[in-house]
Amino acid sequence: MIQVKGYAAQNPQTDLAPWDFERREVGPHDVQFEILFCGVCHSDLHQIKNDWFPGIFPMVPGHEIVGRVTKVGNHVKNFKVGDLAGTGCMVDSCQVCENCKQDLEQYCMEGSTQTYNSMERDGSSPTYGGYSNSIVVREEFVLHISEKLDLAATAPLLCAGITTYSPLRHWKVGKGHKLAVLGLGGLGHMAVKFGVAFGAEVTVLSTSPKKEADAKKLGAHHFVVTSDPEQIKAAAGTFDFILDTVSAEHDFNMYLGLLRTNGTMICVGVPPKPAEIAAFSLLAGRKSLAGSGIGGIAETQEMLDFCAEHNIVSDIEMINIKDITTAYERMQKGDVRYRFVIDIATL
Ligand code: NAP
Ligand code: ZN
């Protein structure tokens, strides 16, 4: 076994603290890499607090992982020692079901293996995430990272990036579309960058009036403060798409009212409690409410290559791992511009 240093939550009540653990030896199809940076996703906070379902503890969060390869198995074809490498939210899947065969491993019919708070395919070995100094992942779930981009700012692409890129591609959002990005946090700021890169007219819908200047700097064309009834009234019936990245309870019916006829609201945010949706909010204007989960491995590589080509990375604030609890508190308040990234050297 490989000895690893990490930070873990021992249960949903305690703060994260140093915790040493073991990972499997590098198998014939595995890649081991030294973790250099790991992004802090709101899903990390949801999961250590059991917001969605009872978690597997001790829990080492982190699924926006980048670093350099230190060892490869005998049968590994596409990575060598010294390469940059990344891993997102998944580390395995059945690989043979209809969805896996269509490069949709995130929708694996047997359930994909999540990078942490999940079990390996054996059903009994817990997975541990990127708030740690080394990881072992089967080759198919390791991504190539360009040397051209700032490495720390690339880490958030592995979750915030692909989770917003994938639905915008699936619904072919681009020129001629009015796209609203609901919530300007880690996911939201990447959605703005992609929406603008794809040619859409982008509006940020935010609870934080102070983020207007940032939204414009990110490329957004318009900014709506959602607590202002006048601004909401003016935006009614105007968007082809709303990409909802909100992490907390919010009024879906109000936002559905901002869609045009035939418009689509796509949920990527995962509030802890289910939303109440009135049928009238959908049938008046033949609207669709949809959802999207991360993205498949091939599409994640496509997104990383697109970012390298178009010089797109996340706007980050680097933190020492000792400050993770403060970072969570700030994220909970919407005070993150726009992704915390842990410098794993501080571990
Ligand atoms: P984040 O950085 O905390 O951003 C969330 C943003 O939502 C905040 O910055 C805030 O933006 C807005 N917000 C917060 N509370 C709100 C409220 N009560 N009403 C309206 N807006 C509110 O979080 P994130 O990392 O981007 O993650 C966002 C959500 O996506 C989380 O629930 C996360 O678990 C989920 N997620 C889903 C997937 C997937 O595969 N679908 C993948 C990753 C993450 P403003 O200040 O602009 O209002
Ligand atoms: Zn995430």
CSV table of N, CA, C and O in Angstrom, one decimal, residues 193-271:
chain,number,residue,atom,x,y,z
A,193,LYS,N,-17.8,32.3,-18.7
A,193,LYS,CA,-16.6,32.3,-19.7
A,193,LYS,C,-17.0,31.4,-20.9
A,193,LYS,O,-16.7,31.8,-22.0
A,194,PHE,N,-17.6,30.3,-20.7
A,194,PHE,CA,-17.9,29.4,-21.8
A,194,PHE,C,-19.0,30.0,-22.6
A,194,PHE,O,-19.0,29.9,-23.9
A,195,GLY,N,-20.1,30.5,-22.0
A,195,GLY,CA,-21.2,31.1,-22.7
A,195,GLY,C,-20.7,32.2,-23.7
A,195,GLY,O,-21.1,32.2,-24.8
A,196,VAL,N,-19.8,33.0,-23.2
A,196,VAL,CA,-19.2,34.1,-24.0
A,196,VAL,C,-18.4,33.5,-25.1
A,196,VAL,O,-18.5,33.9,-26.3
A,197,ALA,N,-17.6,32.5,-24.8
A,197,ALA,CA,-16.7,31.9,-25.8
A,197,ALA,C,-17.5,31.2,-26.9
A,197,ALA,O,-17.1,31.2,-28.1
A,198,PHE,N,-18.7,30.7,-26.6
A,198,PHE,CA,-19.6,30.1,-27.6
A,198,PHE,C,-20.4,31.1,-28.3
A,198,PHE,O,-21.2,30.7,-29.2
A,199,GLY,N,-20.4,32.3,-28.0
A,199,GLY,CA,-21.1,33.4,-28.7
A,199,GLY,C,-22.4,33.8,-28.2
A,199,GLY,O,-23.2,34.5,-28.9
A,200,ALA,N,-22.8,33.3,-27.1
A,200,ALA,CA,-24.2,33.6,-26.5
A,200,ALA,C,-24.1,35.1,-25.9
A,200,ALA,O,-23.1,35.6,-25.6
A,201,GLU,N,-25.3,35.6,-25.8
A,201,GLU,CA,-25.5,36.9,-25.1
A,201,GLU,C,-25.7,36.5,-23.6
A,201,GLU,O,-26.8,35.9,-23.3
A,202,VAL,N,-24.8,36.9,-22.7
A,202,VAL,CA,-24.8,36.3,-21.4
A,202,VAL,C,-25.3,37.3,-20.3
A,202,VAL,O,-24.8,38.4,-20.3
A,203,THR,N,-26.2,36.9,-19.5
A,203,THR,CA,-26.7,37.7,-18.4
A,203,THR,C,-26.4,37.0,-17.1
A,203,THR,O,-26.7,35.8,-17.0
A,204,VAL,N,-25.8,37.6,-16.1
A,204,VAL,CA,-25.6,37.0,-14.8
A,204,VAL,C,-26.8,37.4,-13.9
A,204,VAL,O,-27.2,38.6,-13.8
A,205,LEU,N,-27.5,36.4,-13.3
A,205,LEU,CA,-28.5,36.6,-12.3
A,205,LEU,C,-27.9,36.3,-10.9
A,205,LEU,O,-27.5,35.2,-10.7
A,206,SER,N,-27.8,37.4,-10.1
A,206,SER,CA,-27.1,37.2,-8.9
A,206,SER,C,-27.8,37.8,-7.7
A,206,SER,O,-28.5,38.8,-7.8
A,207,THR,N,-27.5,37.3,-6.5
A,207,THR,CA,-28.0,37.9,-5.3
A,207,THR,C,-27.1,38.9,-4.7
A,207,THR,O,-27.3,39.6,-3.7
A,208,SER,N,-25.9,39.1,-5.4
A,208,SER,CA,-24.8,39.9,-4.9
A,208,SER,C,-24.5,41.1,-5.8
A,208,SER,O,-23.8,41.0,-6.7
A,209,PRO,N,-25.2,42.3,-5.5
A,209,PRO,CA,-24.9,43.4,-6.4
A,209,PRO,C,-23.5,43.8,-6.5
A,209,PRO,O,-23.0,44.3,-7.6
A,210,LYS,N,-22.6,43.4,-5.5
A,210,LYS,CA,-21.2,43.8,-5.6
A,210,LYS,C,-20.5,43.0,-6.7
A,210,LYS,O,-19.3,43.3,-7.0
A,211,LYS,N,-21.1,42.0,-7.2
A,211,LYS,CA,-20.4,41.1,-8.2
A,211,LYS,C,-20.5,41.7,-9.7
A,211,LYS,O,-20.0,41.1,-10.6
A,212,GLU,N,-21.3,42.8,-9.8
A,212,GLU,CA,-21.6,43.3,-11.2
A,212,GLU,C,-20.3,43.6,-12.0
A,212,GLU,O,-20.2,43.1,-13.1
A,213,ALA,N,-19.3,44.3,-11.4
A,213,ALA,CA,-18.1,44.6,-12.1
A,213,ALA,C,-17.4,43.4,-12.5
A,213,ALA,O,-16.8,43.3,-13.7
A,214,ASP,N,-17.3,42.4,-11.6
A,214,ASP,CA,-16.6,41.1,-11.9
A,214,ASP,C,-17.3,40.4,-13.1
A,214,ASP,O,-16.7,39.9,-14.0
A,215,ALA,N,-18.6,40.4,-13.0
A,215,ALA,CA,-19.4,39.7,-14.1
A,215,ALA,C,-19.1,40.3,-15.5
A,215,ALA,O,-18.8,39.6,-16.4
A,216,LYS,N,-19.0,41.6,-15.5
A,216,LYS,CA,-18.7,42.3,-16.8
A,216,LYS,C,-17.2,41.9,-17.2
A,216,LYS,O,-17.0,41.7,-18.4
A,217,LYS,N,-16.3,41.9,-16.2
A,217,LYS,CA,-14.9,41.6,-16.5
A,217,LYS,C,-14.8,40.1,-17.1
A,217,LYS,O,-14.0,39.9,-17.9
A,218,LEU,N,-15.7,39.3,-16.5
A,218,LEU,CA,-15.7,37.9,-17.0
A,218,LEU,C,-16.2,37.8,-18.4
A,218,LEU,O,-16.2,36.7,-19.1
A,219,GLY,N,-16.9,38.8,-18.9
A,219,GLY,CA,-17.4,38.9,-20.3
A,219,GLY,C,-18.9,38.9,-20.4
A,219,GLY,O,-19.5,39.0,-21.5
A,220,ALA,N,-19.6,38.9,-19.2
A,220,ALA,CA,-21.1,39.0,-19.2
A,220,ALA,C,-21.5,40.3,-19.8
A,220,ALA,O,-20.9,41.3,-19.6
A,221,HIS,N,-22.6,40.2,-20.6
A,221,HIS,CA,-23.1,41.5,-21.2
A,221,HIS,C,-24.1,42.2,-20.3
A,221,HIS,O,-24.2,43.4,-20.4
A,222,HIS,N,-24.8,41.5,-19.4
A,222,HIS,CA,-25.8,42.1,-18.6
A,222,HIS,C,-25.7,41.5,-17.2
A,222,HIS,O,-25.2,40.4,-17.0
A,223,PHE,N,-26.3,42.2,-16.2
A,223,PHE,CA,-26.3,41.8,-14.8
A,223,PHE,C,-27.6,42.1,-14.2
A,223,PHE,O,-28.1,43.3,-14.3
A,224,VAL,N,-28.2,41.1,-13.6
A,224,VAL,CA,-29.5,41.4,-12.9
A,224,VAL,C,-29.4,41.0,-11.4
A,224,VAL,O,-29.0,39.9,-11.1
A,225,VAL,N,-29.8,41.9,-10.6
A,225,VAL,CA,-29.8,41.7,-9.1
A,225,VAL,C,-31.2,41.0,-8.8
A,225,VAL,O,-32.2,41.6,-9.0
A,226,THR,N,-31.2,39.7,-8.4
A,226,THR,CA,-32.4,39.0,-8.3
A,226,THR,C,-33.3,39.4,-7.1
A,226,THR,O,-34.5,39.0,-7.1
A,227,SER,N,-32.7,40.2,-6.2
A,227,SER,CA,-33.6,40.6,-5.1
A,227,SER,C,-34.3,41.9,-5.4
A,227,SER,O,-35.2,42.4,-4.6
A,228,ASP,N,-34.1,42.4,-6.6
A,228,ASP,CA,-34.8,43.7,-7.0
A,228,ASP,C,-36.0,43.3,-7.9
A,228,ASP,O,-35.8,43.0,-9.1
A,229,PRO,N,-37.2,43.5,-7.4
A,229,PRO,CA,-38.4,43.1,-8.2
A,229,PRO,C,-38.5,43.8,-9.5
A,229,PRO,O,-38.9,43.2,-10.5
A,230,GLU,N,-38.0,45.1,-9.6
A,230,GLU,CA,-38.1,45.8,-10.9
A,230,GLU,C,-37.2,45.1,-11.9
A,230,GLU,O,-37.6,45.0,-13.1
A,231,GLN,N,-36.0,44.8,-11.5
A,231,GLN,CA,-35.0,44.1,-12.4
A,231,GLN,C,-35.6,42.8,-12.9
A,231,GLN,O,-35.4,42.4,-14.1
A,232,ILE,N,-36.2,42.0,-12.0
A,232,ILE,CA,-36.8,40.7,-12.3
A,232,ILE,C,-37.9,40.9,-13.3
A,232,ILE,O,-38.0,40.2,-14.3
A,233,LYS,N,-38.7,41.9,-13.1
A,233,LYS,CA,-39.9,42.2,-13.9
A,233,LYS,C,-39.4,42.5,-15.4
A,233,LYS,O,-39.9,42.0,-16.4
A,234,ALA,N,-38.3,43.3,-15.4
A,234,ALA,CA,-37.8,43.7,-16.7
A,234,ALA,C,-37.2,42.5,-17.5
A,234,ALA,O,-37.2,42.5,-18.7
A,235,ALA,N,-36.7,41.5,-16.7
A,235,ALA,CA,-36.1,40.3,-17.4
A,235,ALA,C,-37.1,39.2,-17.7
A,235,ALA,O,-36.7,38.2,-18.4
A,236,ALA,N,-38.3,39.4,-17.3
A,236,ALA,CA,-39.3,38.3,-17.5
A,236,ALA,C,-39.4,37.9,-19.0
A,236,ALA,O,-39.5,38.8,-19.8
A,237,GLY,N,-39.5,36.6,-19.3
A,237,GLY,CA,-39.7,36.2,-20.6
A,237,GLY,C,-38.6,36.4,-21.6
A,237,GLY,O,-38.9,36.5,-22.8
A,238,THR,N,-37.4,36.6,-21.2
A,238,THR,CA,-36.3,37.0,-22.1
A,238,THR,C,-35.2,36.0,-22.4
A,238,THR,O,-34.5,36.1,-23.4
A,239,PHE,N,-35.1,34.9,-21.6
A,239,PHE,CA,-33.9,34.0,-21.9
A,239,PHE,C,-34.3,32.7,-22.6
A,239,PHE,O,-35.3,32.1,-22.3
A,240,ASP,N,-33.4,32.3,-23.5
A,240,ASP,CA,-33.6,31.0,-24.1
A,240,ASP,C,-33.1,29.9,-23.2
A,240,ASP,O,-33.7,28.8,-23.2
A,241,PHE,N,-32.1,30.2,-22.4
A,241,PHE,CA,-31.6,29.2,-21.4
A,241,PHE,C,-31.2,29.9,-20.1
A,241,PHE,O,-30.7,31.0,-20.1
A,242,ILE,N,-31.5,29.2,-19.0
A,242,ILE,CA,-31.0,29.6,-17.7
A,242,ILE,C,-30.1,28.4,-17.2
A,242,ILE,O,-30.6,27.3,-17.1
A,243,LEU,N,-28.9,28.6,-16.9
A,243,LEU,CA,-28.1,27.6,-16.3
A,243,LEU,C,-28.0,27.9,-14.8
A,243,LEU,O,-27.5,28.9,-14.3
A,244,ASP,N,-28.7,27.0,-14.0
A,244,ASP,CA,-28.9,27.3,-12.6
A,244,ASP,C,-27.8,26.6,-11.8
A,244,ASP,O,-27.7,25.4,-11.7
A,245,THR,N,-26.9,27.4,-11.2
A,245,THR,CA,-25.7,26.9,-10.4
A,245,THR,C,-25.9,27.1,-8.9
A,245,THR,O,-24.9,27.0,-8.2
A,246,VAL,N,-27.1,27.4,-8.5
A,246,VAL,CA,-27.3,27.8,-7.1
A,246,VAL,C,-27.2,26.6,-6.1
A,246,VAL,O,-27.8,25.6,-6.4
A,247,SER,N,-26.5,26.8,-5.1
A,247,SER,CA,-26.2,25.7,-4.1
A,247,SER,C,-27.2,25.6,-3.0
A,247,SER,O,-27.2,24.7,-2.2
A,248,ALA,N,-28.1,26.7,-2.8
A,248,ALA,CA,-29.0,26.7,-1.7
A,248,ALA,C,-30.4,26.8,-2.2
A,248,ALA,O,-30.7,27.0,-3.4
A,249,GLU,N,-31.4,26.7,-1.3
A,249,GLU,CA,-32.8,26.7,-1.7
A,249,GLU,C,-33.1,28.0,-2.5
A,249,GLU,O,-32.6,29.1,-2.1
A,250,HIS,N,-33.9,28.0,-3.5
A,250,HIS,CA,-34.3,29.2,-4.2
A,250,HIS,C,-35.6,28.9,-5.0
A,250,HIS,O,-36.0,27.7,-5.1
A,251,ASP,N,-36.2,30.0,-5.5
A,251,ASP,CA,-37.6,29.9,-6.0
A,251,ASP,C,-37.5,29.6,-7.5
A,251,ASP,O,-37.4,30.5,-8.4
A,252,PHE,N,-37.6,28.3,-7.9
A,252,PHE,CA,-37.6,27.9,-9.3
A,252,PHE,C,-38.7,28.5,-10.1
A,252,PHE,O,-38.4,28.9,-11.3
A,253,ASN,N,-39.8,28.7,-9.5
A,253,ASN,CA,-41.0,29.2,-10.3
A,253,ASN,C,-40.7,30.7,-10.8
A,253,ASN,O,-41.0,31.0,-11.9
A,254,MET,N,-40.0,31.4,-9.9
A,254,MET,CA,-39.7,32.8,-10.3
A,254,MET,C,-38.7,32.8,-11.5
A,254,MET,O,-38.9,33.5,-12.4
A,255,TYR,N,-37.7,31.9,-11.4
A,255,TYR,CA,-36.7,31.9,-12.5
A,255,TYR,C,-37.3,31.3,-13.8
A,255,TYR,O,-36.9,31.8,-14.8
A,256,LEU,N,-38.2,30.3,-13.7
A,256,LEU,CA,-38.8,29.8,-14.9
A,256,LEU,C,-39.6,30.9,-15.6
A,256,LEU,O,-39.7,31.0,-16.8
A,257,GLY,N,-40.1,31.9,-14.8
A,257,GLY,CA,-40.8,33.0,-15.4
A,257,GLY,C,-39.9,33.9,-16.3
A,257,GLY,O,-40.4,34.8,-17.0
A,258,LEU,N,-38.6,33.8,-16.1
A,258,LEU,CA,-37.6,34.6,-16.9
A,258,LEU,C,-37.4,34.0,-18.3
A,258,LEU,O,-36.7,34.6,-19.1
A,259,LEU,N,-37.8,32.7,-18.5
A,259,LEU,CA,-37.6,32.1,-19.8
A,259,LEU,C,-38.6,32.6,-20.9
A,259,LEU,O,-39.7,32.9,-20.6
A,260,ARG,N,-38.1,32.6,-22.1
A,260,ARG,CA,-38.9,32.8,-23.3
A,260,ARG,C,-39.8,31.6,-23.5
A,260,ARG,O,-39.5,30.5,-23.0
A,261,THR,N,-40.7,31.7,-24.4
A,261,THR,CA,-41.5,30.5,-24.9
A,261,THR,C,-40.5,29.5,-25.4
A,261,THR,O,-39.5,29.9,-26.1
A,262,ASN,N,-40.6,28.2,-25.1
A,262,ASN,CA,-39.7,27.1,-25.5
A,262,ASN,C,-38.4,27.2,-24.8
A,262,ASN,O,-37.5,26.4,-25.2
A,263,GLY,N,-38.2,28.0,-23.8
A,263,GLY,CA,-36.9,28.1,-23.1
A,263,GLY,C,-36.7,26.9,-22.2
A,263,GLY,O,-37.6,26.2,-21.8
A,264,THR,N,-35.4,26.8,-21.8
A,264,THR,CA,-35.0,25.7,-21.0
A,264,THR,C,-34.2,26.1,-19.8
A,264,THR,O,-33.2,26.9,-20.0
A,265,MET,N,-34.6,25.7,-18.6
A,265,MET,CA,-33.7,25.9,-17.4
A,265,MET,C,-33.0,24.6,-17.1
A,265,MET,O,-33.6,23.6,-16.9
A,266,ILE,N,-31.7,24.7,-17.0
A,266,ILE,CA,-30.9,23.6,-16.7
A,266,ILE,C,-30.3,23.6,-15.3
A,266,ILE,O,-29.6,24.6,-15.0
A,267,CYS,N,-30.6,22.6,-14.5
A,267,CYS,CA,-30.1,22.6,-13.1
A,267,CYS,C,-28.8,21.9,-13.1
A,267,CYS,O,-28.7,20.8,-13.5
A,268,VAL,N,-27.8,22.6,-12.6
A,268,VAL,CA,-26.5,21.9,-12.2
A,268,VAL,C,-26.3,22.1,-10.7
A,268,VAL,O,-25.6,21.2,-10.1
A,269,GLY,N,-26.8,23.1,-10.1
A,269,GLY,CA,-26.7,23.3,-8.7
A,269,GLY,C,-27.5,22.3,-8.0
A,269,GLY,O,-28.5,21.8,-8.5
A,270,VAL,N,-27.1,21.8,-6.8
A,270,VAL,CA,-27.8,20.8,-6.0
A,270,VAL,C,-28.1,21.2,-4.6
A,270,VAL,O,-27.4,20.9,-3.7
A,271,PRO,N,-29.2,22.0,-4.4
A,271,PRO,CA,-29.6,22.4,-3.1
A,271,PRO,C,-29.9,21.2,-2.2
A,271,PRO,O,-30.4,20.2,-2.8
